[in-house]
Amino acid sequence: KNQVEQSPQSLIILEGKNCTLQCNYTVSPFSNLRWYKQDTGRGPVSLTIMTFSENTKSNGRYTATLDADTKQSSLHITASQLSDSASYICVVIAQGGKLIFGQGTELSVKP
Amino acid sequence: ETGVTQSPTHLIKTRGQQVTLRCSSQSGHNTVSWYQQALGQGPQFIFQYYREEENGRGNFPPRFSGLQFPNYSSELNVNALELDDSALYLCASRAPNTEAFFGQGTRLTVV
């Protein structure tokens, strides 16, 4: 069964601090892995896209890593801001284009 | 701004009624997929359309149906609404071999 599991389920950090979100997957084969940011009640917005041959991808304060051998990905957020408060969803795209979602990590950044 | 627009943004329906949700995609986005996202959960795949034909379906009953039109718009229809159908409904569209872009979602409440 294809699965994408994220941890932690929720996270509270202080403004300015760094954090790392984890994603483990069993989808095989897959074409690429994406991290999305989803504000409450809104659609997900893409942060990073990585193919299985890429190890790291950065987008401003967001850095995603991918280890295709262990089937793990992480999203590191540096110097967090209040606007980073959102749900972060790991999505694995199986061959054929089907999107398989993790359940998300709810991040709350406090002043 | 993802170029994918959903309407309406919010909707309240009574149990047993029928509802139609709409999604307008960018030109050239010939693949559209629909997702149901319950509060605090990751999106669940409902179905996918490619060139106006359904080419993938998740674990949803037949009362969930869809249409895709030549102008890159699509619909999600839900008959005989149940209380558990209350959720955020997301559509995502993409052109061949490109990433998917999500709409902002329609929040459906069934009372």
Tab-separated table of N, CA and C in Angstrom, chain B:
chain	number	residue	atom	x	y	z
B	1	GLU	N	-0.886	33.276	-6.251
B	1	GLU	CA	-1.883	33.083	-7.307
B	1	GLU	C	-1.483	31.873	-8.166
B	2	THR	N	-2.318	30.828	-8.154
B	2	THR	CA	-1.968	29.600	-8.854
B	2	THR	C	-2.619	29.509	-10.219
B	3	GLY	N	-3.582	30.390	-10.526
B	3	GLY	CA	-4.292	30.313	-11.791
B	3	GLY	C	-5.402	29.291	-11.783
B	4	VAL	N	-5.655	28.684	-10.652
B	4	VAL	CA	-6.739	27.706	-10.507
B	4	VAL	C	-7.761	28.310	-9.543
B	5	THR	N	-8.984	28.441	-10.005
B	5	THR	CA	-10.021	29.117	-9.230
B	5	THR	C	-11.176	28.170	-8.947
B	6	GLN	N	-11.585	28.127	-7.685
B	6	GLN	CA	-12.716	27.282	-7.300
B	6	GLN	C	-13.885	28.148	-6.844
B	7	SER	N	-15.090	27.643	-7.108
B	7	SER	CA	-16.281	28.361	-6.657
B	7	SER	C	-17.361	27.366	-6.256
B	8	PRO	N	-18.185	27.726	-5.269
B	8	PRO	CA	-18.007	28.890	-4.394
B	8	PRO	C	-16.893	28.640	-3.383
B	9	THR	N	-16.561	29.626	-2.583
B	9	THR	CA	-15.537	29.444	-1.552
B	9	THR	C	-16.112	28.776	-0.321
B	10	HIS	N	-17.364	29.066	-0.030
B	10	HIS	CA	-18.047	28.452	1.097
B	10	HIS	C	-19.463	28.066	0.680
B	11	LEU	N	-19.971	27.000	1.285
B	11	LEU	CA	-21.291	26.505	0.916
B	11	LEU	C	-21.878	25.734	2.089
B	12	ILE	N	-23.153	25.974	2.360
B	12	ILE	CA	-23.849	25.205	3.395
B	12	ILE	C	-25.014	24.485	2.734
B	13	LYS	N	-25.083	23.175	2.940
B	13	LYS	CA	-26.144	22.362	2.358
B	13	LYS	C	-26.788	21.503	3.446
B	14	THR	N	-27.992	21.037	3.151
B	14	THR	CA	-28.719	20.177	4.076
B	14	THR	C	-28.499	18.722	3.679
B	15	ARG	N	-28.446	17.870	4.671
B	15	ARG	CA	-28.302	16.425	4.427
B	15	ARG	C	-29.340	15.949	3.417
B	16	GLY	N	-28.889	15.154	2.431
B	16	GLY	CA	-29.780	14.638	1.406
B	16	GLY	C	-29.787	15.462	0.126
B	17	GLN	N	-29.322	16.704	0.210
B	17	GLN	CA	-29.291	17.546	-0.979
B	17	GLN	C	-28.142	17.156	-1.898
B	18	GLN	N	-28.104	17.797	-3.051
B	18	GLN	CA	-27.052	17.604	-4.028
B	18	GLN	C	-26.248	18.908	-4.139
B	19	VAL	N	-24.958	18.785	-4.486
B	19	VAL	CA	-24.123	19.968	-4.599
B	19	VAL	C	-23.198	19.841	-5.805
B	20	THR	N	-22.918	20.961	-6.453
B	20	THR	CA	-21.949	21.011	-7.553
B	20	THR	C	-20.885	22.042	-7.214
B	21	LEU	N	-19.637	21.587	-7.214
B	21	LEU	CA	-18.497	22.470	-6.979
B	21	LEU	C	-17.745	22.642	-8.297
B	22	ARG	N	-17.214	23.845	-8.515
B	22	ARG	CA	-16.592	24.145	-9.793
B	22	ARG	C	-15.125	24.524	-9.645
B	23	CYS	N	-14.383	24.222	-10.708
B	23	CYS	CA	-12.947	24.489	-10.732
B	23	CYS	C	-12.591	25.000	-12.118
B	24	SER	N	-11.915	26.136	-12.173
B	24	SER	CA	-11.478	26.698	-13.446
B	24	SER	C	-9.957	26.659	-13.496
B	25	SER	N	-9.416	25.977	-14.498
B	25	SER	CA	-7.970	25.768	-14.572
B	25	SER	C	-7.336	26.675	-15.615
B	26	GLN	N	-6.001	26.662	-15.626
B	26	GLN	CA	-5.255	27.404	-16.637
B	26	GLN	C	-5.385	26.702	-17.987
B	27	SER	N	-5.250	27.478	-19.041
B	27	SER	CA	-5.253	26.907	-20.382
B	27	SER	C	-4.120	25.891	-20.518
B	28	GLY	N	-4.438	24.746	-21.106
B	28	GLY	CA	-3.426	23.701	-21.283
B	28	GLY	C	-3.368	22.689	-20.168
B	29	HIS	N	-4.043	22.953	-19.058
B	29	HIS	CA	-4.066	22.005	-17.940
B	29	HIS	C	-5.124	20.941	-18.229
B	30	ASN	N	-4.702	19.871	-18.895
B	30	ASN	CA	-5.665	18.871	-19.321
B	30	ASN	C	-5.876	17.757	-18.291
B	31	THR	N	-5.213	17.844	-17.157
B	31	THR	CA	-5.436	16.885	-16.073
B	31	THR	C	-5.923	17.640	-14.846
B	32	VAL	N	-7.042	17.189	-14.317
B	32	VAL	CA	-7.571	17.807	-13.096
B	32	VAL	C	-7.935	16.701	-12.112
B	33	SER	N	-7.610	16.914	-10.862
B	33	SER	CA	-7.960	15.945	-9.838
B	33	SER	C	-8.657	16.667	-8.689
B	34	TRP	N	-9.502	15.952	-8.008
B	34	TRP	CA	-10.279	16.497	-6.899
B	34	TRP	C	-9.936	15.746	-5.612
B	35	TYR	N	-9.928	16.504	-4.511
B	35	TYR	CA	-9.564	15.954	-3.214
B	35	TYR	C	-10.547	16.424	-2.152
B	36	GLN	N	-10.763	15.558	-1.164
B	36	GLN	CA	-11.544	15.920	0.008
B	36	GLN	C	-10.601	16.000	1.196
B	37	GLN	N	-10.662	17.107	1.913
B	37	GLN	CA	-9.788	17.270	3.065
B	37	GLN	C	-10.612	17.570	4.310
B	38	ALA	N	-10.689	16.593	5.192
B	38	ALA	CA	-11.367	16.804	6.472
B	38	ALA	C	-10.461	17.639	7.370
B	39	LEU	N	-11.049	18.268	8.353
B	39	LEU	CA	-10.314	19.159	9.252
B	39	LEU	C	-9.166	18.407	9.927
B	40	GLY	N	-7.964	18.940	9.821
B	40	GLY	CA	-6.807	18.335	10.467
B	40	GLY	C	-6.235	17.133	9.763
B	41	GLN	N	-6.725	16.833	8.576
B	41	GLN	CA	-6.257	15.676	7.816
B	41	GLN	C	-5.634	16.113	6.500
B	42	GLY	N	-4.855	15.226	5.898
B	42	GLY	CA	-4.350	15.492	4.560
B	42	GLY	C	-5.431	15.248	3.524
B	43	PRO	N	-5.284	15.821	2.357
B	43	PRO	CA	-6.282	15.620	1.291
B	43	PRO	C	-6.383	14.156	0.880
B	44	GLN	N	-7.611	13.717	0.616
B	44	GLN	CA	-7.868	12.365	0.133
B	44	GLN	C	-8.302	12.437	-1.320
B	45	PHE	N	-7.697	11.603	-2.153
B	45	PHE	CA	-7.953	11.605	-3.594
B	45	PHE	C	-9.352	11.098	-3.887
B	46	ILE	N	-10.129	11.888	-4.644
B	46	ILE	CA	-11.480	11.473	-5.047
B	46	ILE	C	-11.430	10.856	-6.437
B	47	PHE	N	-11.005	11.649	-7.416
B	47	PHE	CA	-10.839	11.132	-8.778
B	47	PHE	C	-10.025	12.118	-9.603
B	48	GLN	N	-9.625	11.643	-10.774
B	48	GLN	CA	-8.828	12.448	-11.697
B	48	GLN	C	-9.435	12.352	-13.093
B	49	TYR	N	-9.400	13.463	-13.818
B	49	TYR	CA	-9.862	13.499	-15.201
B	49	TYR	C	-8.713	13.933	-16.093
B	50	TYR	N	-8.638	13.273	-17.234
B	50	TYR	CA	-7.650	13.629	-18.256
B	50	TYR	C	-8.380	13.697	-19.580
B	51	ARG	N	-8.306	14.841	-20.201
B	51	ARG	CA	-8.979	15.053	-21.496
B	51	ARG	C	-10.431	14.587	-21.422
B	52	GLU	N	-11.123	15.030	-20.374
B	52	GLU	CA	-12.568	14.855	-20.196
B	52	GLU	C	-12.987	13.422	-19.876
B	53	GLU	N	-12.020	12.554	-19.604
B	53	GLU	CA	-12.338	11.186	-19.227
B	53	GLU	C	-11.788	10.906	-17.833
B	54	GLU	N	-12.560	10.225	-16.992
B	54	GLU	CA	-12.061	9.836	-15.680
B	54	GLU	C	-10.995	8.764	-15.860
B	55	ASN	N	-9.807	8.981	-15.290
B	55	ASN	CA	-8.735	7.989	-15.446
B	55	ASN	C	-8.111	7.601	-14.119
B	56	GLY	N	-8.845	7.793	-13.051
B	56	GLY	CA	-8.367	7.355	-11.749
B	56	GLY	C	-9.409	7.712	-10.714
B	57	ARG	N	-9.593	6.852	-9.726
B	57	ARG	CA	-10.600	7.101	-8.711
B	57	ARG	C	-10.126	6.556	-7.380
B	58	GLY	N	-10.387	7.327	-6.335
B	58	GLY	CA	-10.064	6.893	-4.985
B	58	GLY	C	-11.228	6.126	-4.384
B	59	ASN	N	-11.175	5.938	-3.078
B	59	ASN	CA	-12.173	5.135	-2.378
B	59	ASN	C	-13.381	5.984	-1.986
B	60	PHE	N	-14.100	6.465	-2.974
B	60	PHE	CA	-15.297	7.263	-2.743
B	60	PHE	C	-16.477	6.616	-3.467
B	61	PRO	N	-17.678	6.704	-2.870
B	61	PRO	CA	-18.846	6.045	-3.476
B	61	PRO	C	-19.276	6.730	-4.767
B	62	PRO	N	-20.131	6.053	-5.546
B	62	PRO	CA	-20.565	6.599	-6.846
B	62	PRO	C	-21.334	7.906	-6.749
B	63	ARG	N	-21.844	8.263	-5.573
B	63	ARG	CA	-22.559	9.540	-5.479
B	63	ARG	C	-21.610	10.733	-5.625
B	64	PHE	N	-20.302	10.458	-5.643
B	64	PHE	CA	-19.315	11.468	-6.001
B	64	PHE	C	-19.008	11.283	-7.489
B	65	SER	N	-19.332	12.286	-8.288
B	65	SER	CA	-19.090	12.186	-9.719
B	65	SER	C	-18.501	13.495	-10.219
B	66	GLY	N	-17.975	13.442	-11.431
B	66	GLY	CA	-17.329	14.641	-11.944
B	66	GLY	C	-17.490	14.803	-13.432
B	67	LEU	N	-17.106	15.971	-13.885
B	67	LEU	CA	-17.074	16.275	-15.297
B	67	LEU	C	-15.884	17.184	-15.561
B	68	GLN	N	-15.292	17.027	-16.739
B	68	GLN	CA	-14.265	17.964	-17.183
B	68	GLN	C	-14.681	18.462	-18.555
B	69	PHE	N	-14.507	19.752	-18.793
B	69	PHE	CA	-14.987	20.374	-20.025
B	69	PHE	C	-13.816	20.803	-20.907
B	70	PRO	N	-14.072	20.990	-22.207
B	70	PRO	CA	-12.989	21.362	-23.133
B	70	PRO	C	-12.322	22.692	-22.792
B	71	ASN	N	-13.001	23.546	-22.033
B	71	ASN	CA	-12.421	24.858	-21.704
B	71	ASN	C	-11.582	24.793	-20.422
B	72	TYR	N	-11.183	23.574	-20.006
B	72	TYR	CA	-10.302	23.351	-18.849
B	72	TYR	C	-10.999	23.613	-17.517
B	73	SER	N	-12.324	23.706	-17.510
B	73	SER	CA	-13.047	23.785	-16.256
B	73	SER	C	-13.555	22.388	-15.891
B	74	SER	N	-13.901	22.208	-14.643
B	74	SER	CA	-14.398	20.905	-14.208
B	74	SER	C	-15.386	21.083	-13.076
B	75	GLU	N	-16.116	20.021	-12.806
B	75	GLU	CA	-17.111	20.020	-11.732
B	75	GLU	C	-16.957	18.772	-10.876
B	76	LEU	N	-17.278	18.941	-9.607
B	76	LEU	CA	-17.439	17.805	-8.697
B	76	LEU	C	-18.887	17.843	-8.236
B	77	ASN	N	-19.604	16.753	-8.447
B	77	ASN	CA	-20.989	16.643	-8.019
B	77	ASN	C	-21.093	15.610	-6.903
B	78	VAL	N	-21.826	15.969	-5.874
B	78	VAL	CA	-22.062	15.032	-4.777
B	78	VAL	C	-23.560	14.954	-4.540
B	79	ASN	N	-24.103	13.745	-4.657
B	79	ASN	CA	-25.531	13.517	-4.427
B	79	ASN	C	-25.768	12.996	-3.016
B	80	ALA	N	-27.014	13.138	-2.572
B	80	ALA	CA	-27.430	12.575	-1.280
B	80	ALA	C	-26.408	12.901	-0.192
B	81	LEU	N	-26.183	14.174	0.016
B	81	LEU	CA	-25.157	14.623	0.960
B	81	LEU	C	-25.358	14.032	2.350
B	82	GLU	N	-24.227	13.679	2.942
B	82	GLU	CA	-24.203	13.179	4.311
B	82	GLU	C	-23.396	14.151	5.171
B	83	LEU	N	-23.628	14.072	6.481
B	83	LEU	CA	-22.932	14.994	7.388
B	83	LEU	C	-21.410	14.856	7.248
B	84	ASP	N	-20.932	13.624	7.037
B	84	ASP	CA	-19.496	13.379	6.916
B	84	ASP	C	-18.891	13.948	5.635
B	85	ASP	N	-19.722	14.433	4.729
B	85	ASP	CA	-19.200	15.056	3.523
B	85	ASP	C	-18.690	16.464	3.790
B	86	SER	N	-18.950	16.973	4.973
B	86	SER	CA	-18.443	18.301	5.339
B	86	SER	C	-16.923	18.279	5.321
B	87	ALA	N	-16.331	19.141	4.504
B	87	ALA	CA	-14.883	19.141	4.330
B	87	ALA	C	-14.495	20.293	3.414
B	88	LEU	N	-13.177	20.454	3.254
B	88	LEU	CA	-12.625	21.353	2.241
B	88	LEU	C	-12.395	20.525	0.991
B	89	TYR	N	-12.935	20.963	-0.133
B	89	TYR	CA	-12.759	20.246	-1.391
B	89	TYR	C	-11.785	21.031	-2.265
B	90	LEU	N	-10.747	20.339	-2.681
B	90	LEU	CA	-9.679	20.967	-3.453
B	90	LEU	C	-9.622	20.389	-4.855
B	91	CYS	N	-9.388	21.239	-5.826
B	91	CYS	CA	-9.062	20.733	-7.159
B	91	CYS	C	-7.623	21.119	-7.470
B	92	ALA	N	-6.977	20.293	-8.246
B	92	ALA	CA	-5.602	20.543	-8.671
B	92	ALA	C	-5.517	20.248	-10.155
B	93	SER	N	-4.885	21.128	-10.899
B	93	SER	CA	-4.773	20.907	-12.334
B	93	SER	C	-3.324	21.024	-12.777
B	94	ARG	N	-3.008	20.393	-13.881
B	94	ARG	CA	-1.652	20.477	-14.401
B	94	ARG	C	-1.643	20.205	-15.899
B	95	ALA	N	-0.633	20.732	-16.537
B	95	ALA	CA	-0.348	20.417	-17.929
B	95	ALA	C	0.524	19.165	-17.934
B	96	PRO	N	0.700	18.522	-19.088
B	96	PRO	CA	1.519	17.300	-19.132
B	96	PRO	C	2.922	17.527	-18.579
B	97	ASN	N	3.357	16.631	-17.690
B	97	ASN	CA	4.718	16.628	-17.141
B	97	ASN	C	5.085	17.911	-16.398
B	98	THR	N	4.087	18.558	-15.812
B	98	THR	CA	4.361	19.734	-14.988
B	98	THR	C	3.759	19.522	-13.610
B	99	GLU	N	4.112	20.415	-12.691
B	99	GLU	CA	3.573	20.267	-11.350
B	99	GLU	C	2.106	20.646	-11.313
B	100	ALA	N	1.430	20.156	-10.280
B	100	ALA	CA	0.015	20.455	-10.086
B	100	ALA	C	-0.151	21.754	-9.306
B	101	PHE	N	-1.144	22.526	-9.692
B	101	PHE	CA	-1.478	23.759	-8.989
B	101	PHE	C	-2.867	23.598	-8.369
B	102	PHE	N	-2.982	24.012	-7.131
B	102	PHE	CA	-4.231	23.841	-6.405
B	102	PHE	C	-5.053	25.123	-6.418
B	103	GLY	N	-6.369	24.942	-6.412
B	103	GLY	CA	-7.262	26.042	-6.144
B	103	GLY	C	-7.295	26.326	-4.655
B	104	GLN	N	-8.036	27.362	-4.280
B	104	GLN	CA	-8.085	27.763	-2.868
B	104	GLN	C	-9.055	26.908	-2.056
B	105	GLY	N	-9.828	26.086	-2.764
B	105	GLY	CA	-10.724	25.173	-2.064
B	105	GLY	C	-12.125	25.715	-1.900
B	106	THR	N	-13.067	24.802	-1.724
B	106	THR	CA	-14.453	25.124	-1.369
B	106	THR	C	-14.750	24.452	-0.042
B	107	ARG	N	-15.154	25.260	0.941
B	107	ARG	CA	-15.505	24.722	2.251
B	107	ARG	C	-16.979	24.358	2.243
B	108	LEU	N	-17.279	23.050	2.276
B	108	LEU	CA	-18.661	22.560	2.279
B	108	LEU	C	-19.047	22.144	3.687
B	109	THR	N	-20.167	22.684	4.140
B	109	THR	CA	-20.724	22.284	5.429
B	109	THR	C	-22.086	21.661	5.195
B	110	VAL	N	-22.284	20.450	5.678
B	110	VAL	CA	-23.563	19.755	5.553
B	110	VAL	C	-24.207	19.716	6.929
B	111	VAL	N	-25.435	20.243	6.987
B	111	VAL	CA	-26.125	20.315	8.286
B	111	VAL	C	-27.401	19.467	8.271
